[in-house]
Amino acid sequence: MTGTTADRDTRGRGGRRRTHGGETAMVPPAEFTSYYGRPVVKPAPWTWEIPAYMFAGGLAAGSSLLGAGADLAGHEALRRSGRLTALGALGFSMAALVSDLGRPERFLNMMRTVKVTSPMSVGTWILALYGPPAGLAAAAEVAGMLLPGSKAAPVRLLVAAGRPAGLLAGLFAPPVAAYTAVLLSDTATPSWHEAYRELPFVFCGSAAAAAGGLAAAIVPPEQAGPARRLAVGGAVAEALAEHRMERSMGITAEPLRTGVPGRLMRAARVLTLAGAAGTLLAGRSRAVAVASGAALLAGSVCTRFGVVRAGIASALDPRYTVVPQRERVDRGEPVRHVAG
Amino acid sequence: MAGRNSLFGPVDPAQDAGYEAPPARKGFFTDTSVCIGCKACEVACKEWNLLPDDGFDLLGSSYDNTGALGANTWRHVAFVEQPAGRVAPVSLGMPGVGPPAGALAPSGASAGGLGPPAPAEGAPNLLEALDGGTETEGDGHPDFRWLMSSNVCKHCTHAACLDVCPTGALFRTEFGTVVVQDDVCNGCGYCVAACPFGVIERRKGPAGARNVGIAQKCTLCYDRIGDGLEPACAKACPTESIQYGDLDELRERADARVRRLQDEGVEGARLYGHDPHDGVSGTGAFFLLLDEPEVYGLPPDPVVTTRDLPQMFNRAGMAGLALLAGAALSFLGGRR
Ligand code: SF4
Ligand code: SF4
């Protein structure tokens, strides 16, 4: 084994780096050193369940907001679809979350403690606050549907609990949609951490687009106005935030543009904007509303999968860990704590 | 508990975690300039901590067939081979061993003259067994140098793994170290993504091994140091490359050592992780390196991700409010 071969190996695919003590001090951004090209940080051991969980959580949150607003505005069908969608999506997301754990039977260990430094702990408690009222509101809806006009006390009580429960669920819904962005950003995964400024806006926009699109597809058009507006607003907000995010991330935006995550992100953009356009133009056409809703849901799924997969790709390539840090050091600006 | 620098900045981690009058903070000083790559630490760690076998793979990366730290590897010896330059050899001051006169005069391009360290007395000469290791370019200088370094969990002052753990399975010991409680961890894997050094990992296998699905890493031999023993790796290290002790004292020793190497012309010698003002506010396990950290697979400027957590929650709060406002506007914005 010769020094040259090993040298090439140890330098990753970035090629040679500057020599010490020479005048060639500037490191071109593409060049970096690594240990046999191996990752510096480890990717989260998360499979499809986590992005699916994030999508479903966002859908539930947006739906609860629509349900609460419709309740106040007196749109019965929109309220019903909002409450029921929220429960279904929440159930799915909890199942995905539990199945992702290395030791699913220990799910409840997250209830042992409240830790503000852990977005996962904070998120668990947000869900614990959001889930019961969302479930209660959906139960009230079901009771009202199955036993209309029932005089039985428990049924009347349940139906009456629907409004406060639904409003409470609507209040806890935005944190459900937003915290998953913090969950990703609070890691050493380059393309997640560097996205922390805009990612919550991307996820909240995506949640609004998905929930609005679905509701606009299943609710009679004359009641679907708010859902359509939420969908379009969410889609536009997501697109703008995503654009800004990529510009603020430096080299760690690359994984969002290349490979499978790149394709997912492009699909998300096309589907979301097409869905928003369709929602705007649907008018009374049910078929267009359904197609637009499907596009918005699919776009929201692609956003979550794209962002999650891009992060994992960024952890697997030492470039995204080493280059930004090396540039900081070479600029003479390593991260330091300054008293004050 | 939550003090001023609880997320970032110099603290005594044990006190910050709520221990009153904890014992002195314990740590490792890994002096890679005297590492001979014998892997005694890897083996001793595996044996003491009953870490499962990962099977044997030839990785094609010099003598490193382990690859990286992970759930089943809590000490990992890195082998870096670099082409050597023309710099005069410098004594490394191996404990108890002089540089072999004339033989294998080391040289190095970037570190200014560190070659393969001499093997400990009585040990088989690995270097001579290595084809190419003794190869010279006709002037007595070897044509490459080896850097060897035993890597380990850093037991960070601000440990992201511990900060993000939602169950409290990761905890701070009275010695200022970071340990996983196997029976509490639910295997969420959050710590894995949070560690800026890529240390902790969820155990995937082998099937039937203990603690599969649970996050695993170095405990700084919590079960030994409590009894006044030194960790297994430090005990096994034949060259004192791995030194265990009170962190304050180790830092002084390391300062003296790095100054001596620099005085002797070893330009590349630098400490890594010793500075309480760095991005993780210093590590409990720190290193003397002979080249840039990334050469050894270490991040050049690691930062504890939770340093930015307040801003992250801020931004999420703003986004959540925007969503709430957007939903309200959707209902107010027209009658259709
Ligand atoms: S090196 Fe990683 S695993 Fe070790 S204490 Fe620091 S953050 Fe935790
Ligand atoms: S995998 Fe275990 S130790 Fe790691 S964050 Fe999750 S619960 Fe904590």
XYZ file of C-alpha atoms and ligand atoms in Angstrom:
692
model
C 0.000 0.000 0.000
C 1.557 3.202 -1.042
C 1.217 6.574 0.500
C -0.312 8.064 -2.606
C -3.195 5.639 -2.834
C -4.007 5.978 0.804
C -3.712 9.710 0.490
C -6.320 9.822 -2.202
C -8.542 7.669 -0.034
C -8.227 9.812 3.016
C -9.134 12.934 1.148
C -12.660 12.029 0.290
C -13.724 13.016 -3.176
C -12.829 16.590 -2.574
C -9.300 16.223 -3.778
C -6.266 17.804 -2.195
C -6.430 20.444 0.390
C -4.008 23.290 0.907
C -0.610 22.587 2.356
C 0.215 23.924 5.766
C 2.503 26.810 6.147
C 2.361 27.628 2.439
C 0.810 30.678 0.867
C -2.025 28.645 -0.625
C -4.235 29.391 2.322
C -7.659 29.721 0.722
C -9.638 26.510 0.518
C -11.926 26.401 -2.472
C -15.334 25.410 -1.128
C -15.503 22.163 -3.052
C -12.300 20.778 -1.550
C -12.173 19.232 1.832
C -10.493 16.498 3.783
C -12.208 13.561 5.366
C -11.324 10.236 6.854
C -11.681 7.814 3.918
C -14.764 9.749 2.808
C -16.671 8.497 5.839
C -19.468 10.530 7.399
C -18.541 12.740 10.352
C -22.023 12.834 11.859
C -24.468 9.960 11.907
C -27.813 10.159 10.099
C -30.960 9.773 12.155
C -32.014 6.119 11.971
C -35.442 7.216 10.760
C -37.304 5.518 7.948
C -40.551 6.430 6.161
C -42.510 6.640 9.388
C -41.066 9.969 10.465
C -41.845 12.010 7.333
C -45.231 10.255 7.146
C -45.803 11.211 10.769
C -44.892 14.821 10.039
C -47.212 14.991 7.048
C -50.117 13.470 8.961
C -49.501 15.719 11.959
C -49.602 18.772 9.711
C -52.780 17.549 8.036
C -54.405 16.984 11.429
C -53.406 20.436 12.630
C -54.711 22.235 9.563
C -57.923 20.234 9.692
C -58.524 21.086 13.337
C -58.138 24.765 12.476
C -60.654 24.424 9.687
C -62.983 22.491 11.975
C -62.803 25.150 14.693
C -63.278 28.016 12.261
C -66.158 26.284 10.518
C -67.826 25.645 13.856
C -67.709 29.351 14.659
C -68.750 30.365 11.155
C -71.538 27.796 11.014
C -70.306 25.708 8.089
C -71.479 22.321 9.216
C -69.966 20.149 6.509
C -66.598 21.860 6.762
C -66.633 21.451 10.529
C -67.406 17.773 10.208
C -64.692 17.108 7.637
C -62.180 19.091 9.684
C -62.825 17.249 12.917
C -62.934 13.788 11.382
C -59.870 14.304 9.205
C -57.972 15.574 12.215
C -58.696 12.439 14.200
C -57.884 10.085 11.349
C -54.605 11.844 10.571
C -53.684 11.981 14.242
C -54.316 8.274 14.667
C -52.156 7.492 11.674
C -49.357 9.751 12.834
C -49.278 8.246 16.310
C -49.087 4.738 14.847
C -46.200 5.826 12.591
C -44.396 7.457 15.488
C -44.623 4.432 17.748
C -43.613 2.030 15.011
C -40.481 4.060 14.349
C -39.064 3.579 17.841
C -36.287 1.059 18.337
C -38.241 -0.167 21.375
C -41.878 0.684 20.584
C -43.109 -0.955 23.771
C -41.364 1.835 25.636
C -43.285 4.611 23.933
C -44.662 5.802 27.252
C -41.157 6.441 28.556
C -41.493 9.801 26.843
C -44.124 10.642 29.457
C -41.588 10.171 32.260
C -40.258 13.656 31.896
C -40.873 17.096 30.447
C -37.707 18.396 28.809
C -37.719 21.773 27.131
C -34.313 21.112 25.571
C -35.789 18.171 23.683
C -38.159 19.113 20.854
C -39.285 15.497 20.827
C -40.313 15.751 24.455
C -41.977 19.100 23.849
C -43.734 17.633 20.813
C -44.972 14.634 22.768
C -46.534 16.960 25.298
C -48.006 19.167 22.577
C -49.619 16.048 21.125
C -50.790 15.034 24.582
C -52.545 18.400 24.868
C -53.855 18.380 21.315
C -54.936 14.752 20.969
C -57.677 14.499 23.597
C -59.658 17.597 22.541
C -59.210 16.688 18.871
C -60.501 13.212 19.641
C -63.373 14.551 21.698
C -64.430 16.946 18.953
C -64.427 14.092 16.457
C -66.396 11.893 18.869
C -68.978 14.658 19.238
C -69.231 14.848 15.476
C -69.757 11.101 15.195
C -72.350 11.126 17.952
C -74.213 13.926 16.220
C -74.147 12.014 12.943
C -75.183 8.608 14.270
C -77.738 9.741 16.816
C -79.162 12.979 15.466
C -81.486 14.698 17.886
C -80.900 12.101 20.581
C -82.233 13.150 23.967
C -80.014 10.785 25.954
C -77.956 12.791 28.426
C -74.544 11.304 27.568
C -75.071 11.989 23.871
C -76.224 15.552 24.505
C -73.253 16.122 26.756
C -70.868 14.757 24.179
C -72.314 16.864 21.382
C -72.186 19.942 23.599
C -68.516 19.237 24.385
C -67.774 19.367 20.675
C -67.412 23.117 20.441
C -65.041 23.774 23.381
C -63.051 20.663 22.506
C -62.816 21.678 18.870
C -61.717 25.197 19.752
C -59.089 23.865 22.127
C -57.820 21.508 19.447
C -57.621 24.456 17.062
C -55.568 26.367 19.604
C -53.075 23.527 20.067
C -52.973 22.769 16.353
C -50.371 25.323 15.188
C -47.694 23.982 17.549
C -48.410 20.477 16.235
C -47.668 21.662 12.705
C -44.667 23.801 13.625
C -42.735 21.776 16.176
C -41.734 19.059 13.707
C -39.496 21.619 12.005
C -37.688 22.214 15.301
C -37.482 18.468 15.776
C -35.426 18.209 12.596
C -33.410 21.388 13.047
C -32.263 20.580 16.558
C -29.728 18.055 15.291
C -26.207 18.037 13.899
C -27.658 17.017 10.522
C -26.379 19.822 8.286
C -29.356 20.290 5.969
C -31.814 20.199 8.868
C -29.969 22.436 11.278
C -29.135 25.102 8.704
C -32.812 25.228 7.688
C -34.003 26.253 11.127
C -35.048 29.793 10.235
C -37.520 28.957 7.476
C -38.367 25.306 7.976
C -41.257 25.963 10.403
C -42.845 28.262 7.814
C -42.406 25.610 5.123
C -44.049 22.990 7.317
C -46.893 25.244 8.475
C -47.575 26.327 4.906
C -47.544 22.721 3.792
C -49.941 21.771 6.596
C -52.370 24.511 5.560
C -52.159 23.524 1.900
C -52.803 19.849 2.603
C -55.688 20.397 5.022
C -57.295 23.061 2.850
C -56.938 20.976 -0.285
C -58.467 17.900 1.292
C -61.382 19.801 2.799
C -62.064 21.650 -0.466
C -62.258 18.277 -2.191
C -64.745 16.660 0.178
C -66.921 19.560 1.288
C -69.695 20.966 -0.946
C -68.235 23.905 -2.891
C -70.515 26.494 -1.274
C -69.021 25.715 2.142
C -65.455 25.222 0.967
C -64.438 28.881 0.578
C -62.316 29.050 3.723
C -60.674 25.730 2.889
C -59.799 26.975 -0.588
C -58.326 30.175 0.781
C -56.327 28.270 3.412
C -55.015 25.920 0.743
C -53.907 28.664 -1.609
C -52.404 30.779 1.155
C -50.559 27.793 2.579
C -49.214 26.752 -0.802
C -47.920 30.232 -1.588
C -46.404 30.618 1.877
C -44.707 27.248 1.583
C -43.236 28.040 -1.823
C -41.902 31.407 -0.695
C -40.468 30.069 2.554
C -38.866 27.147 0.776
C -37.207 29.426 -1.740
C -35.828 31.628 1.016
C -34.720 28.630 2.999
C -32.589 27.250 0.203
C -30.923 30.608 -0.251
C -30.051 30.916 3.433
C -28.575 27.435 3.792
C -25.343 27.839 1.851
C -23.853 24.597 0.633
C -26.202 22.549 2.792
C -29.023 23.442 0.375
C -27.380 21.163 -2.222
C -28.951 17.931 -0.946
C -32.370 19.566 -1.398
C -31.626 19.936 -5.089
C -29.889 16.708 -5.999
C -30.705 13.016 -6.136
C -33.903 11.569 -4.760
C -34.559 14.382 -2.272
C -34.072 16.889 -5.097
C -36.696 15.129 -7.180
C -39.048 15.012 -4.209
C -38.627 18.730 -3.583
C -39.241 19.572 -7.227
C -42.309 17.328 -7.258
C -43.519 19.028 -4.081
C -43.208 22.447 -5.689
C -44.991 21.475 -8.898
C -47.773 19.573 -7.126
C -48.346 22.271 -4.535
C -48.465 25.144 -6.969
C -50.577 23.193 -9.473
C -52.929 22.192 -6.670
C -53.203 25.792 -5.541
C -53.920 26.978 -9.072
C -56.516 24.274 -9.514
C -58.147 25.180 -6.219
C -58.379 28.802 -7.318
C -59.889 27.905 -10.684
C -62.069 24.992 -9.591
C -65.197 27.072 -9.178
C -68.083 24.678 -8.754
C -66.328 21.769 -10.433
C -66.039 18.911 -7.992
C -63.662 17.004 -10.245
C -61.144 19.852 -10.357
C -61.416 20.319 -6.611
C -60.717 16.645 -6.023
C -57.744 16.633 -8.379
C -56.376 19.802 -6.787
C -56.838 18.394 -3.299
C -54.989 15.260 -4.281
C -52.141 17.326 -5.737
C -51.886 19.417 -2.562
C -51.823 16.331 -0.354
C -49.202 14.686 -2.530
C -47.163 17.895 -2.534
C -47.254 17.999 1.238
C -46.100 14.383 1.436
C -43.253 15.139 -0.983
C -42.153 18.162 1.045
C -41.772 16.114 4.211
C -40.056 13.187 2.497
C -37.813 15.532 0.532
C -36.659 17.475 3.576
C -36.121 14.362 5.674
C -34.240 12.542 2.918
C -32.115 15.604 2.133
C -31.037 15.769 5.767
C -30.037 12.143 5.802
C -28.079 12.619 2.584
C -26.334 15.630 4.113
C -25.279 13.581 7.135
C -23.926 10.763 4.988
C -21.652 13.068 2.982
C -18.862 14.510 5.130
C -18.690 17.512 2.786
C -21.724 19.147 4.355
C -20.339 18.809 7.848
C -16.707 19.608 7.165
C -16.824 22.388 4.562
C -18.953 24.958 6.440
C -16.990 24.335 9.635
C -13.629 24.467 7.890
C -14.616 27.733 6.212
C -15.540 29.240 9.577
C -12.200 28.213 11.018
C -10.245 29.456 8.020
C -12.028 32.801 8.194
C -10.840 32.961 11.777
C -14.420 32.791 13.038
C -14.804 29.476 14.809
C -17.846 29.322 17.063
C -16.901 30.615 20.480
C -18.785 31.567 23.565
C -18.378 35.224 24.391
C -19.199 36.154 27.929
C -21.871 38.759 28.269
C -31.026 23.631 37.375
C -31.232 25.804 34.293
C -28.348 28.169 34.822
C -27.114 31.017 32.658
C -24.938 28.896 30.427
C -27.107 25.797 30.509
C -27.366 25.689 26.722
C -24.010 27.177 25.752
C -20.919 28.525 27.430
C -18.548 27.320 30.126
C -20.157 25.459 33.011
C -19.361 22.641 35.351
C -21.696 20.089 33.806
C -22.272 18.073 36.973
C -23.202 21.169 38.946
C -25.358 22.418 36.099
C -27.174 19.073 36.200
C -27.959 19.641 39.859
C -25.274 17.740 41.745
C -24.211 19.593 44.838
C -20.475 19.304 45.476
C -19.817 16.647 42.809
C -16.416 14.929 42.609
C -13.852 16.392 40.205
C -14.883 16.141 36.560
C -13.280 13.090 34.985
C -12.096 12.736 31.420
C -9.678 11.342 28.895
C -6.676 13.011 27.356
C -5.866 11.057 24.199
C -2.371 11.973 23.053
C -2.349 10.678 19.490
C 1.343 11.495 19.046
C 2.263 8.404 21.027
C -0.449 6.087 19.699
C 1.041 2.993 18.057
C -2.243 1.734 16.653
C -2.200 -1.487 18.664
C -5.969 -1.332 19.264
C -5.586 -2.597 22.814
C -8.143 0.067 23.777
C -10.700 -1.181 21.253
C -10.328 -4.722 22.494
C -10.313 -3.861 26.190
C -13.430 -1.733 25.725
C -15.249 -4.504 23.875
C -14.354 -7.023 26.536
C -15.182 -4.960 29.585
C -18.415 -3.578 28.208
C -19.503 -6.852 26.571
C -19.938 -5.196 23.190
C -21.137 -7.547 20.474
C -18.994 -8.525 17.536
C -19.854 -6.752 14.298
C -18.308 -9.400 12.102
C -15.126 -8.916 10.144
C -14.916 -6.708 7.097
C -11.850 -5.601 5.221
C -12.511 -1.922 4.703
C -9.477 -1.080 2.631
C -8.589 1.803 4.905
C -5.119 0.933 6.121
C -5.224 -1.062 9.338
C -8.654 0.269 10.225
C -11.214 -2.438 9.673
C -13.560 -1.055 12.289
C -14.464 2.126 10.414
C -16.073 4.367 12.957
C -17.468 4.674 16.442
C -20.887 3.147 16.814
C -23.238 1.187 19.010
C -20.825 -1.740 19.164
C -17.568 0.242 19.011
C -16.942 2.687 21.823
C -13.216 3.141 21.132
C -12.086 3.326 17.529
C -8.503 3.567 16.321
C -8.138 5.594 13.143
C -5.214 4.965 10.774
C -4.342 7.802 8.431
C -1.632 7.366 5.843
C -0.151 10.494 4.355
C 2.695 11.106 1.951
C 5.660 12.418 3.837
C 7.643 15.522 3.083
C 11.221 16.403 3.680
C 11.245 17.565 7.226
C 13.832 16.489 9.727
C 12.688 13.936 12.255
C 11.609 15.056 15.682
C 11.599 12.997 18.824
C 8.119 12.286 19.989
C 9.218 11.562 23.493
C 7.465 8.255 23.756
C 7.218 7.298 27.385
C 10.184 5.139 28.175
C 11.238 4.659 24.569
C 13.745 6.608 22.575
C 13.355 7.149 18.877
C 15.039 4.322 17.049
C 18.276 5.871 15.933
C 18.407 6.376 12.222
C 15.794 3.764 11.500
C 12.555 5.036 10.089
C 13.469 8.642 10.537
C 10.020 10.098 10.353
C 9.025 13.091 8.383
C 5.794 14.769 7.546
C 4.511 17.307 5.100
C 2.011 19.117 7.169
C 2.838 18.339 10.734
C 6.422 19.296 10.261
C 8.079 16.063 11.021
C 6.184 13.345 12.718
C 6.587 9.921 11.348
C 5.253 6.632 12.462
C 5.815 6.536 16.192
C 8.219 3.990 17.482
C 6.681 0.847 18.869
C 6.832 0.209 22.560
C 9.810 -1.728 23.798
C 9.407 -5.404 23.370
C 6.405 -5.012 21.106
C 6.634 -6.504 17.629
C 7.578 -3.853 15.138
C 4.382 -3.328 13.209
C 6.056 -0.859 10.949
C 8.607 -3.275 9.643
C 5.901 -5.799 8.986
C 4.163 -3.330 6.780
C 5.190 -3.393 3.160
C 5.822 0.171 2.217
C 6.189 1.319 5.774
C 9.892 1.041 5.595
C 10.089 1.993 1.992
C 12.294 4.956 1.520
C 13.105 7.201 -1.319
C 16.754 6.466 -1.158
C 17.667 8.995 1.503
C 16.533 7.203 4.610
C 13.205 9.036 4.832
C 10.031 6.978 4.668
C 7.682 8.008 1.882
C 4.630 8.335 4.069
C 3.668 8.930 7.612
C 1.018 7.370 9.748
C -1.333 9.179 12.015
C -3.091 7.005 14.517
C -5.711 8.144 16.906
C -8.033 6.404 19.307
C -11.422 8.094 19.103
C -14.138 7.960 21.734
C -17.279 9.763 22.945
C -16.273 13.289 23.891
C -18.466 13.550 26.999
C -19.217 17.106 25.926
C -19.738 19.903 28.408
C -22.872 20.702 26.427
C -23.919 17.331 25.098
C -26.504 17.555 22.342
C -27.340 13.872 22.718
C -28.351 14.426 26.311
C -30.161 17.692 25.621
C -32.451 16.204 22.981
C -33.175 12.837 24.621
C -36.943 12.860 25.256
C -36.993 10.113 27.876
C -34.169 11.163 30.155
C -32.384 7.920 29.268
C -29.198 9.921 28.693
C -28.058 11.528 31.889
C -25.126 13.446 33.351
C -23.190 11.536 35.989
C -21.612 13.038 39.069
C -18.279 12.814 37.214
C -19.564 15.139 34.501
C -19.809 12.296 31.972
C -22.771 11.327 29.776
C -24.312 7.851 30.100
C -27.331 6.029 28.580
C -29.676 4.111 30.865
C -30.500 1.037 28.800
C -33.766 0.382 30.574
C -35.183 3.856 29.922
C -34.172 4.479 26.301
C -37.043 3.846 23.894
C -34.839 3.837 20.827
C -36.195 7.014 19.274
C -32.772 7.698 17.742
C -32.881 11.444 18.320
C -29.521 11.478 20.078
C -27.949 9.806 17.040
C -28.766 12.747 14.797
C -27.922 15.306 17.471
C -24.339 14.314 18.289
C -21.979 16.637 16.392
C -19.248 13.991 16.502
C -21.237 11.043 15.131
C -20.630 8.971 18.229
C -23.839 7.538 19.611
C -25.815 4.995 17.602
C -28.884 2.810 17.965
C -27.814 -0.847 18.161
C -28.978 -2.655 15.042
C -27.637 -6.060 15.811
C -26.407 -8.724 15.708
C -29.716 -10.477 16.285
C -29.992 -11.725 19.804
C -27.470 -9.243 21.216
C -28.316 -7.264 24.310
C -29.940 -3.871 23.937
C -30.833 -4.079 20.262
C -32.848 -0.984 19.343
C -31.255 1.041 22.124
C -28.779 3.898 21.818
C -25.286 2.904 22.916
C -21.964 4.637 23.466
C -18.964 4.968 25.763
C -19.855 5.396 29.436
C -16.310 6.387 30.412
C -16.576 3.076 32.273
C -19.077 4.472 34.747
C -19.068 1.087 36.486
C -15.291 1.230 36.989
C -14.575 4.838 37.817
C -17.160 4.794 40.599
C -14.979 2.164 42.254
C -11.827 4.179 41.766
C -10.626 2.100 38.806
C -9.539 3.657 35.546
C -11.518 2.957 32.365
C -10.623 -0.238 30.551
C -9.126 1.498 27.495
C -6.795 3.707 29.519
C -5.748 0.719 31.582
C -4.930 -1.280 28.467
C -3.106 1.448 26.533
C 0.590 0.477 26.515
C 1.943 3.907 25.566
C -0.159 6.159 27.774
C -1.727 7.612 24.674
C -5.011 7.353 26.583
C -4.746 9.107 29.903
C -7.592 9.150 32.400
C -7.979 11.471 35.340
C -9.325 14.743 36.687
C -10.065 16.960 33.740
C -8.315 20.009 35.183
C -5.116 18.102 35.674
C -5.340 16.467 32.257
C -5.726 19.882 30.653
C -2.572 21.121 32.342
C -0.683 18.028 31.304
C -1.897 18.428 27.731
C -0.901 22.085 27.617
C 2.612 21.194 28.669
C 2.805 18.353 26.195
C 1.602 20.350 23.208
C 3.950 23.213 24.060
C 6.856 20.810 24.198
C 6.009 19.282 20.843
C 5.621 22.698 19.280
C 8.930 23.850 20.749
C 10.517 20.823 19.195
C 9.211 21.814 15.799
C 6.132 19.645 15.506
C 4.067 22.319 13.762
C 0.902 20.290 13.389
C 0.542 19.529 17.073
C -2.616 21.037 18.512
C -5.187 20.265 21.170
C -8.760 19.467 20.218
C -11.708 19.783 22.581
C -9.739 21.306 25.451
C -11.201 24.812 25.161
C -14.183 25.616 27.436
C -15.140 28.439 25.072
C -15.540 26.334 21.926
C -18.781 25.244 20.243
C -19.513 22.497 22.748
C -17.855 24.386 25.608
C -15.070 21.875 25.767
C -15.139 18.119 25.966
C -14.457 15.714 28.796
C -12.493 13.552 26.383
C -10.055 15.704 24.450
C -7.163 15.055 22.107
C -3.717 16.037 21.003
C -3.730 15.822 17.203
C -0.966 16.162 14.650
C -3.084 17.446 11.785
C -6.451 19.065 11.152
C -9.335 17.340 12.952
C -11.109 16.348 9.740
C -8.071 14.290 8.729
C -9.012 11.995 11.607
C -12.736 12.154 10.821
C -13.428 14.744 13.518
C -15.483 17.886 12.828
C -13.248 20.989 12.640
C -15.651 23.281 14.499
C -18.374 21.264 16.238
C -21.294 23.147 17.765
C -23.924 21.843 20.159
C -27.144 22.155 18.183
C -29.171 23.250 21.215
C -27.184 26.471 21.279
C -29.676 27.672 18.651
C -32.725 26.085 20.259
C -34.211 29.328 21.615
C -34.165 30.840 18.104
C -35.598 27.630 16.674
C -38.539 27.717 19.056
C -38.927 31.405 18.309
C -39.152 30.841 14.598
C -41.552 27.929 15.099
C -43.693 30.134 17.335
C -43.863 32.775 14.630
C -44.760 30.197 12.009
C -47.461 28.769 14.270
C -48.956 32.201 14.821
C -48.879 32.830 11.100
C -50.780 29.583 10.554
C -53.365 30.578 13.143
C -53.742 34.008 11.570
C -53.942 32.486 8.108
C -56.733 30.168 9.198
C -58.627 33.068 10.776
C -58.209 35.138 7.625
C -59.511 32.280 5.510
C -62.802 32.532 7.352
C -62.930 36.300 7.438
C -61.685 36.857 3.940
C -64.927 36.553 2.003
C -68.285 34.882 1.956
C -68.501 32.009 -0.428
S -19.670 13.208 21.731
Fe -21.790 12.932 21.066
S -22.481 11.139 22.217
Fe -20.624 11.914 23.264
S -21.417 13.354 24.826
Fe -20.930 14.592 23.006
S -22.904 14.686 21.930
Fe -23.078 12.996 23.364
S -32.559 6.814 21.441
Fe -32.712 6.566 23.692
S -30.985 7.735 24.522
Fe -31.255 8.407 22.385
S -32.594 10.204 22.507
Fe -33.951 8.428 22.185
S -34.535 7.770 24.266
Fe -32.749 9.119 24.490
